[in-house]
Amino acid sequence: MFALADCNNFFASCERVFRPDLNGKPVIVLSNNDGCAVARSNEAKALGIKMGAPLFQIKDIVERHDVAVFSSNFDLYGDMSRRVQAVLRESAPSVEVYSIDEAFLDLRGLDIDFDAYAKALSRKCWKYTSIPVSVGVAPTKTLAKIASKLCKKYPKLRGGCYMHRSEDIEKVLRTYPVEDVWGIGRRSAAKLMDAGIRTAWQFTRMNPETVRSAFALPGLRTWKELRGEPCIEFEDIVDAKQSICVSRSFAKEITELGDLCTQIANFAESVVSKLRRQRSLCMEMAVFAFTNRFKENAPQTRGSSLVTFPDGTDDHKAFVVAAVKATREMFRQGYAYKKAGVVALRLEPSEGRTASLFSDTAVEDRDARLSGAIDSINATFGKGTLRFGVQGDGRIKMAREHQSPHYTTQWSDIPGVSVK
DNA sequence: TCTGGGGTCCTAGGACCC
DNA sequence: TCTGGGGTCCTAGGACCC
């Protein structure tokens, strides 16, 4: 058996932990620059606020129903996520963290009452973190996902659902919309609709060759998983990322080269820090920027520039300098840039790197020490404490009108309790 | 006025080899 | 008229996930 532990309405739930006055009230959390609703409490969903809805389009609902609105606060969500993970690790032999708000648990070989286990785990998460968590247990990951969704739909399950008997699975799949199945995206769902397939059950009754030819291997895997045959590996060991990207939309469009360089230098610094944390070397870097696609009357452009590092690099300075140079090559005067980013591609482990025949080891040693110093100073005193001049104040500028305090990650924001 | 960010995997097709 | 066969590697783009 596999379990999926899924935090309900995660970002909204995190905000509520420190604002219990918002329990039972509609809450939404916005994307960067306060653009779209990316998390909604059940009450907000009931008001018809859709996932990804731009704030300006739902302004009416928000005002009429006094919806609590929050800017995203990833320091808080990341910290709450770690707390939930800690509870899960205590309670399962092996944990695969799948995303910031979901984790699979490997329960193979256990001979226990899985329904009681699921409910107890949900209760434990709530007790230690105040985050509501839905725990679904089933013979495959795809079915476990469905089981956890059932917990959200039926409060009487008390956060845990064990789904394993074939007659129970059939009963659930018969009413489960095929587009809600993990692995069935928008495109496949539309194709299935055309073929008259509306429920997960109907999908499992399809001919495997038909599934294979229409939806390729990933589709066939989903088909098998729904029929109870595990096909998706349990991956408790996290591999190093194959690419690392930092990109942002700008609250205000950028028309000057210098401003764009400052932003991109900060993206690059953020990328190289992540790169070093996972001990990788970057062989290739891409820098890109484009105008606002929603402004149909404005002149549009999208530029990108590729830089290769033949020997690979994880050097703060080399990376930032190369990104700024690439920006200068790519920039075109007369356009208003709305979004830009830096991507590190073709990553290799930095262990056992081969020195270039022509490199100057004295210079390399010096640069390596500088990069190490930047890491440790910024780790101790905070991101951006030591930075390059081209980064300006070192902060990526974003509109965040409704941000909550960093309750759990900044001394100055820790909530106080008064005892009488 | 205002529209997110960061990933992975798979496949088809082109370029190349003998 | 007729135009081989078998393979690898790489890349771009699609589809999916949260």
Short mmCIF file of N, CA, C and O in Angstrom, two decimals, chain A residues 83-174:
data_model
loop_
_atom_site.label_atom_id
_atom_site.label_comp_id
_atom_site.label_asym_id
_atom_site.label_seq_id
_atom_site.Cartn_x
_atom_site.Cartn_y
_atom_site.Cartn_z
N ARG A 83 7.58 21.27 8.80
CA ARG A 83 6.99 20.73 10.04
C ARG A 83 6.10 19.53 9.76
O ARG A 83 6.14 18.53 10.47
N VAL A 84 5.28 19.66 8.72
CA VAL A 84 4.40 18.54 8.37
C VAL A 84 5.26 17.33 7.97
O VAL A 84 5.01 16.21 8.40
N GLN A 85 6.28 17.58 7.17
CA GLN A 85 7.17 16.48 6.75
C GLN A 85 7.79 15.78 7.95
O GLN A 85 7.95 14.56 7.95
N ALA A 86 8.15 16.55 8.96
CA ALA A 86 8.77 15.96 10.15
C ALA A 86 7.79 14.99 10.82
O ALA A 86 8.19 13.91 11.26
N VAL A 87 6.52 15.36 10.88
CA VAL A 87 5.51 14.46 11.47
C VAL A 87 5.39 13.20 10.62
O VAL A 87 5.36 12.08 11.15
N LEU A 88 5.36 13.36 9.30
CA LEU A 88 5.22 12.20 8.42
C LEU A 88 6.39 11.24 8.57
O LEU A 88 6.23 10.03 8.62
N ARG A 89 7.59 11.80 8.66
CA ARG A 89 8.78 10.96 8.77
C ARG A 89 8.78 10.14 10.05
O ARG A 89 9.31 9.02 10.10
N GLU A 90 8.18 10.71 11.10
CA GLU A 90 8.06 9.96 12.36
C GLU A 90 7.12 8.79 12.23
O GLU A 90 7.17 7.85 13.01
N SER A 91 6.21 8.88 11.26
CA SER A 91 5.08 7.96 11.24
C SER A 91 5.12 6.94 10.12
O SER A 91 4.20 6.14 10.00
N ALA A 92 6.12 7.02 9.24
CA ALA A 92 6.16 6.08 8.12
C ALA A 92 7.60 5.64 7.88
O ALA A 92 8.53 6.40 8.13
N PRO A 93 7.78 4.41 7.40
CA PRO A 93 9.13 3.91 7.16
C PRO A 93 9.87 4.73 6.11
O PRO A 93 11.08 4.91 6.18
N SER A 94 9.14 5.24 5.11
CA SER A 94 9.81 5.94 4.03
C SER A 94 8.88 7.01 3.44
O SER A 94 7.70 6.75 3.24
N VAL A 95 9.43 8.19 3.18
CA VAL A 95 8.63 9.32 2.74
C VAL A 95 9.20 9.88 1.44
O VAL A 95 10.40 10.07 1.33
N GLU A 96 8.35 10.12 0.49
CA GLU A 96 8.74 10.81 -0.76
C GLU A 96 8.04 12.16 -0.78
O GLU A 96 6.83 12.23 -0.97
N VAL A 97 8.80 13.23 -0.60
CA VAL A 97 8.19 14.56 -0.64
C VAL A 97 7.94 14.90 -2.10
O VAL A 97 8.87 15.03 -2.89
N TYR A 98 6.67 15.03 -2.44
CA TYR A 98 6.32 15.20 -3.84
C TYR A 98 6.19 16.67 -4.22
O TYR A 98 6.49 17.07 -5.35
N SER A 99 5.74 17.49 -3.29
CA SER A 99 5.65 18.92 -3.55
C SER A 99 5.60 19.62 -2.21
O SER A 99 5.67 18.96 -1.17
N ILE A 100 5.44 20.92 -2.23
CA ILE A 100 5.45 21.65 -0.94
C ILE A 100 4.32 21.19 -0.04
O ILE A 100 4.43 21.25 1.18
N ASP A 101 3.24 20.66 -0.60
CA ASP A 101 2.09 20.30 0.25
C ASP A 101 1.67 18.83 0.13
O ASP A 101 0.58 18.48 0.58
N GLU A 102 2.50 17.98 -0.46
CA GLU A 102 2.12 16.58 -0.63
C GLU A 102 3.31 15.68 -0.42
O GLU A 102 4.42 16.00 -0.83
N ALA A 103 3.04 14.52 0.14
CA ALA A 103 4.09 13.50 0.26
C ALA A 103 3.47 12.12 0.15
O ALA A 103 2.37 11.88 0.64
N PHE A 104 4.19 11.23 -0.53
CA PHE A 104 3.78 9.83 -0.57
C PHE A 104 4.51 9.08 0.55
O PHE A 104 5.65 9.41 0.88
N LEU A 105 3.83 8.08 1.12
CA LEU A 105 4.44 7.24 2.14
C LEU A 105 4.44 5.81 1.63
O LEU A 105 3.46 5.35 1.04
N ASP A 106 5.54 5.13 1.84
CA ASP A 106 5.66 3.74 1.40
C ASP A 106 5.24 2.83 2.56
O ASP A 106 5.95 2.74 3.55
N LEU A 107 4.10 2.18 2.40
CA LEU A 107 3.60 1.32 3.48
C LEU A 107 3.68 -0.15 3.10
O LEU A 107 3.06 -1.00 3.74
N ARG A 108 4.45 -0.44 2.05
CA ARG A 108 4.55 -1.82 1.61
C ARG A 108 5.14 -2.69 2.72
O ARG A 108 6.08 -2.28 3.39
N GLY A 109 4.58 -3.86 2.87
CA GLY A 109 5.10 -4.80 3.85
C GLY A 109 4.52 -4.61 5.25
O GLY A 109 4.79 -5.41 6.14
N LEU A 110 3.77 -3.55 5.45
CA LEU A 110 3.18 -3.34 6.78
C LEU A 110 1.87 -4.11 6.89
O LEU A 110 1.09 -4.17 5.93
N ASP A 111 1.65 -4.71 8.05
CA ASP A 111 0.40 -5.42 8.29
C ASP A 111 -0.33 -4.70 9.41
O ASP A 111 -0.19 -5.03 10.58
N ILE A 112 -1.07 -3.66 9.04
CA ILE A 112 -1.72 -2.84 10.06
C ILE A 112 -3.13 -2.49 9.58
O ILE A 112 -3.50 -2.77 8.43
N ASP A 113 -3.88 -1.85 10.44
CA ASP A 113 -5.21 -1.35 10.07
C ASP A 113 -5.00 0.00 9.36
O ASP A 113 -4.81 1.03 10.02
N PHE A 114 -5.00 -0.05 8.04
CA PHE A 114 -4.63 1.15 7.27
C PHE A 114 -5.62 2.30 7.44
O PHE A 114 -5.25 3.46 7.38
N ASP A 115 -6.87 1.95 7.64
CA ASP A 115 -7.86 3.02 7.81
C ASP A 115 -7.61 3.78 9.12
O ASP A 115 -7.57 5.00 9.14
N ALA A 116 -7.35 3.02 10.17
CA ALA A 116 -7.06 3.66 11.46
C ALA A 116 -5.76 4.45 11.38
O ALA A 116 -5.65 5.56 11.91
N TYR A 117 -4.79 3.88 10.67
CA TYR A 117 -3.50 4.54 10.49
C TYR A 117 -3.67 5.90 9.80
O TYR A 117 -3.13 6.92 10.25
N ALA A 118 -4.44 5.91 8.71
CA ALA A 118 -4.64 7.14 7.95
C ALA A 118 -5.29 8.22 8.80
O ALA A 118 -4.86 9.38 8.82
N LYS A 119 -6.31 7.81 9.52
CA LYS A 119 -7.04 8.79 10.35
C LYS A 119 -6.15 9.30 11.49
O LYS A 119 -6.14 10.50 11.80
N ALA A 120 -5.36 8.39 12.07
CA ALA A 120 -4.48 8.79 13.17
C ALA A 120 -3.39 9.75 12.68
O ALA A 120 -3.04 10.72 13.37
N LEU A 121 -2.90 9.49 11.47
CA LEU A 121 -1.84 10.35 10.93
C LEU A 121 -2.37 11.76 10.66
O LEU A 121 -1.70 12.76 10.96
N SER A 122 -3.56 11.82 10.13
CA SER A 122 -4.16 13.13 9.88
C SER A 122 -4.33 13.90 11.20
O SER A 122 -4.01 15.09 11.29
N ARG A 123 -4.78 13.17 12.22
CA ARG A 123 -5.00 13.80 13.53
C ARG A 123 -3.68 14.29 14.10
O ARG A 123 -3.58 15.38 14.66
N LYS A 124 -2.64 13.48 13.92
CA LYS A 124 -1.33 13.84 14.46
C LYS A 124 -0.78 15.10 13.78
O LYS A 124 -0.23 15.99 14.44
N CYS A 125 -0.92 15.17 12.45
CA CYS A 125 -0.46 16.37 11.73
C CYS A 125 -1.18 17.60 12.25
O CYS A 125 -0.58 18.66 12.45
N TRP A 126 -2.47 17.46 12.45
CA TRP A 126 -3.26 18.58 12.94
C TRP A 126 -2.80 19.00 14.33
O TRP A 126 -2.61 20.18 14.61
N LYS A 127 -2.55 18.01 15.16
CA LYS A 127 -2.16 18.30 16.54
C LYS A 127 -0.84 19.07 16.60
O LYS A 127 -0.68 20.02 17.34
N TYR A 128 0.14 18.64 15.77
CA TYR A 128 1.48 19.23 15.86
C TYR A 128 1.69 20.45 14.98
O TYR A 128 2.64 21.20 15.20
N THR A 129 0.88 20.63 13.94
CA THR A 129 1.15 21.74 13.02
C THR A 129 -0.04 22.67 12.79
O THR A 129 0.13 23.74 12.22
N SER A 130 -1.23 22.23 13.17
CA SER A 130 -2.47 22.98 12.90
C SER A 130 -2.76 23.10 11.40
O SER A 130 -3.46 24.02 10.97
N ILE A 131 -2.18 22.18 10.62
CA ILE A 131 -2.50 22.12 9.19
C ILE A 131 -3.41 20.91 8.97
O ILE A 131 -3.07 19.80 9.40
N PRO A 132 -4.56 21.09 8.30
CA PRO A 132 -5.41 19.94 8.00
C PRO A 132 -4.80 19.13 6.85
O PRO A 132 -4.46 19.68 5.81
N VAL A 133 -4.64 17.83 7.08
CA VAL A 133 -3.98 16.97 6.09
C VAL A 133 -4.90 15.80 5.76
O VAL A 133 -5.46 15.17 6.67
N SER A 134 -5.06 15.51 4.47
CA SER A 134 -5.87 14.37 4.02
C SER A 134 -4.95 13.21 3.68
O SER A 134 -4.04 13.37 2.86
N VAL A 135 -5.20 12.06 4.27
CA VAL A 135 -4.35 10.90 4.04
C VAL A 135 -5.15 9.81 3.33
O VAL A 135 -6.11 9.27 3.88
N GLY A 136 -4.75 9.50 2.09
CA GLY A 136 -5.41 8.44 1.34
C GLY A 136 -4.47 7.24 1.24
O GLY A 136 -3.29 7.42 0.97
N VAL A 137 -4.99 6.05 1.44
CA VAL A 137 -4.18 4.83 1.33
C VAL A 137 -4.81 3.91 0.30
O VAL A 137 -6.03 3.69 0.31
N ALA A 138 -3.97 3.41 -0.62
CA ALA A 138 -4.48 2.54 -1.69
C ALA A 138 -3.32 1.75 -2.29
O ALA A 138 -2.15 2.03 -1.99
N PRO A 139 -3.64 0.78 -3.15
CA PRO A 139 -2.57 -0.08 -3.70
C PRO A 139 -1.66 0.61 -4.71
O PRO A 139 -0.60 0.07 -5.02
N THR A 140 -2.05 1.74 -5.27
CA THR A 140 -1.16 2.47 -6.20
C THR A 140 -1.18 3.95 -5.84
O THR A 140 -2.10 4.43 -5.18
N LYS A 141 -0.16 4.64 -6.31
CA LYS A 141 -0.08 6.08 -6.02
C LYS A 141 -1.28 6.83 -6.59
O LYS A 141 -1.82 7.74 -5.95
N THR A 142 -1.66 6.47 -7.80
CA THR A 142 -2.78 7.17 -8.45
C THR A 142 -4.08 6.97 -7.66
O THR A 142 -4.85 7.92 -7.48
N LEU A 143 -4.28 5.75 -7.17
CA LEU A 143 -5.48 5.51 -6.37
C LEU A 143 -5.39 6.18 -5.00
O LEU A 143 -6.40 6.66 -4.46
N ALA A 144 -4.17 6.26 -4.44
CA ALA A 144 -4.00 6.94 -3.16
C ALA A 144 -4.36 8.42 -3.28
O ALA A 144 -4.95 9.02 -2.38
N LYS A 145 -4.02 8.99 -4.43
CA LYS A 145 -4.39 10.38 -4.69
C LYS A 145 -5.90 10.54 -4.62
O LYS A 145 -6.42 11.50 -4.03
N ILE A 146 -6.60 9.60 -5.27
CA ILE A 146 -8.05 9.68 -5.29
C ILE A 146 -8.62 9.50 -3.88
O ILE A 146 -9.51 10.23 -3.45
N ALA A 147 -8.02 8.57 -3.14
CA ALA A 147 -8.49 8.34 -1.76
C ALA A 147 -8.33 9.60 -0.92
O ALA A 147 -9.21 9.94 -0.11
N SER A 148 -7.23 10.33 -1.13
CA SER A 148 -7.04 11.54 -0.32
C SER A 148 -8.03 12.63 -0.73
O SER A 148 -8.50 13.41 0.10
N LYS A 149 -8.38 12.66 -2.01
CA LYS A 149 -9.41 13.62 -2.45
C LYS A 149 -10.75 13.32 -1.78
O LYS A 149 -11.51 14.24 -1.45
N LEU A 150 -11.03 12.03 -1.59
CA LEU A 150 -12.29 11.66 -0.94
C LEU A 150 -12.37 12.24 0.47
O LEU A 150 -13.43 12.66 0.92
N CYS A 151 -11.21 12.25 1.17
CA CYS A 151 -11.20 12.80 2.53
C CYS A 151 -11.65 14.26 2.54
O CYS A 151 -12.31 14.72 3.47
N LYS A 152 -11.25 14.98 1.50
CA LYS A 152 -11.61 16.41 1.45
C LYS A 152 -13.10 16.57 1.19
O LYS A 152 -13.73 17.51 1.67
N LYS A 153 -13.62 15.64 0.40
CA LYS A 153 -15.03 15.74 0.03
C LYS A 153 -15.94 15.29 1.17
O LYS A 153 -17.02 15.86 1.36
N TYR A 154 -15.51 14.30 1.92
CA TYR A 154 -16.36 13.74 2.97
C TYR A 154 -15.73 13.93 4.36
O TYR A 154 -14.91 13.10 4.79
N PRO A 155 -16.13 14.96 5.07
CA PRO A 155 -15.56 15.22 6.40
C PRO A 155 -15.74 14.05 7.36
O PRO A 155 -14.93 13.86 8.27
N LYS A 156 -16.78 13.25 7.11
CA LYS A 156 -17.01 12.13 8.04
C LYS A 156 -15.87 11.11 8.00
O LYS A 156 -15.73 10.29 8.90
N LEU A 157 -15.02 11.17 6.98
CA LEU A 157 -13.85 10.26 6.93
C LEU A 157 -12.77 10.70 7.93
O LEU A 157 -11.79 10.01 8.12
N ARG A 158 -12.92 11.85 8.49
CA ARG A 158 -11.99 12.40 9.49
C ARG A 158 -10.54 12.35 9.01
O ARG A 158 -9.63 11.94 9.73
N GLY A 159 -10.35 12.76 7.76
CA GLY A 159 -8.99 12.99 7.27
C GLY A 159 -8.26 11.76 6.77
O GLY A 159 -7.13 11.86 6.30
N GLY A 160 -8.88 10.57 6.88
CA GLY A 160 -8.18 9.36 6.44
C GLY A 160 -9.10 8.43 5.68
O GLY A 160 -10.25 8.24 6.07
N CYS A 161 -8.59 7.87 4.55
CA CYS A 161 -9.43 6.97 3.75
C CYS A 161 -8.58 5.84 3.20
O CYS A 161 -7.56 6.07 2.56
N TYR A 162 -9.02 4.62 3.48
CA TYR A 162 -8.33 3.43 2.98
C TYR A 162 -9.21 2.80 1.91
O TYR A 162 -10.34 2.43 2.18
N MET A 163 -8.70 2.73 0.70
CA MET A 163 -9.50 2.26 -0.43
C MET A 163 -8.74 1.10 -1.08
O MET A 163 -7.69 1.31 -1.68
N HIS A 164 -9.26 -0.13 -0.94
CA HIS A 164 -8.50 -1.25 -1.51
C HIS A 164 -9.36 -2.35 -2.13
O HIS A 164 -8.92 -2.99 -3.06
N ARG A 165 -10.58 -2.59 -1.61
CA ARG A 165 -11.39 -3.67 -2.19
C ARG A 165 -11.85 -3.27 -3.58
O ARG A 165 -12.26 -2.11 -3.80
N SER A 166 -11.81 -4.21 -4.51
CA SER A 166 -12.10 -3.84 -5.90
C SER A 166 -13.52 -3.29 -6.05
O SER A 166 -13.74 -2.38 -6.84
N GLU A 167 -14.46 -3.80 -5.25
CA GLU A 167 -15.83 -3.27 -5.38
C GLU A 167 -15.91 -1.82 -4.89
O GLU A 167 -16.64 -1.00 -5.43
N ASP A 168 -15.10 -1.49 -3.86
CA ASP A 168 -15.08 -0.10 -3.37
C ASP A 168 -14.45 0.82 -4.41
O ASP A 168 -14.92 1.93 -4.68
N ILE A 169 -13.33 0.35 -5.00
CA ILE A 169 -12.64 1.15 -6.00
C ILE A 169 -13.56 1.41 -7.18
O ILE A 169 -13.69 2.54 -7.65
N GLU A 170 -14.25 0.35 -7.62
CA GLU A 170 -15.17 0.53 -8.75
C GLU A 170 -16.24 1.57 -8.43
O GLU A 170 -16.53 2.46 -9.23
N LYS A 171 -16.78 1.47 -7.24
CA LYS A 171 -17.85 2.39 -6.84
C LYS A 171 -17.36 3.85 -6.88
O LYS A 171 -18.06 4.74 -7.36
N VAL A 172 -16.14 4.05 -6.42
CA VAL A 172 -15.58 5.41 -6.41
C VAL A 172 -15.30 5.88 -7.84
O VAL A 172 -15.68 6.99 -8.24
N LEU A 173 -14.63 5.02 -8.63
CA LEU A 173 -14.23 5.42 -9.98
C LEU A 173 -15.45 5.69 -10.88
O LEU A 173 -15.37 6.50 -11.81
N ARG A 174 -16.54 5.02 -10.60
CA ARG A 174 -17.72 5.18 -11.45
C ARG A 174 -18.25 6.62 -11.44
O ARG A 174 -18.89 7.05 -12.40
#
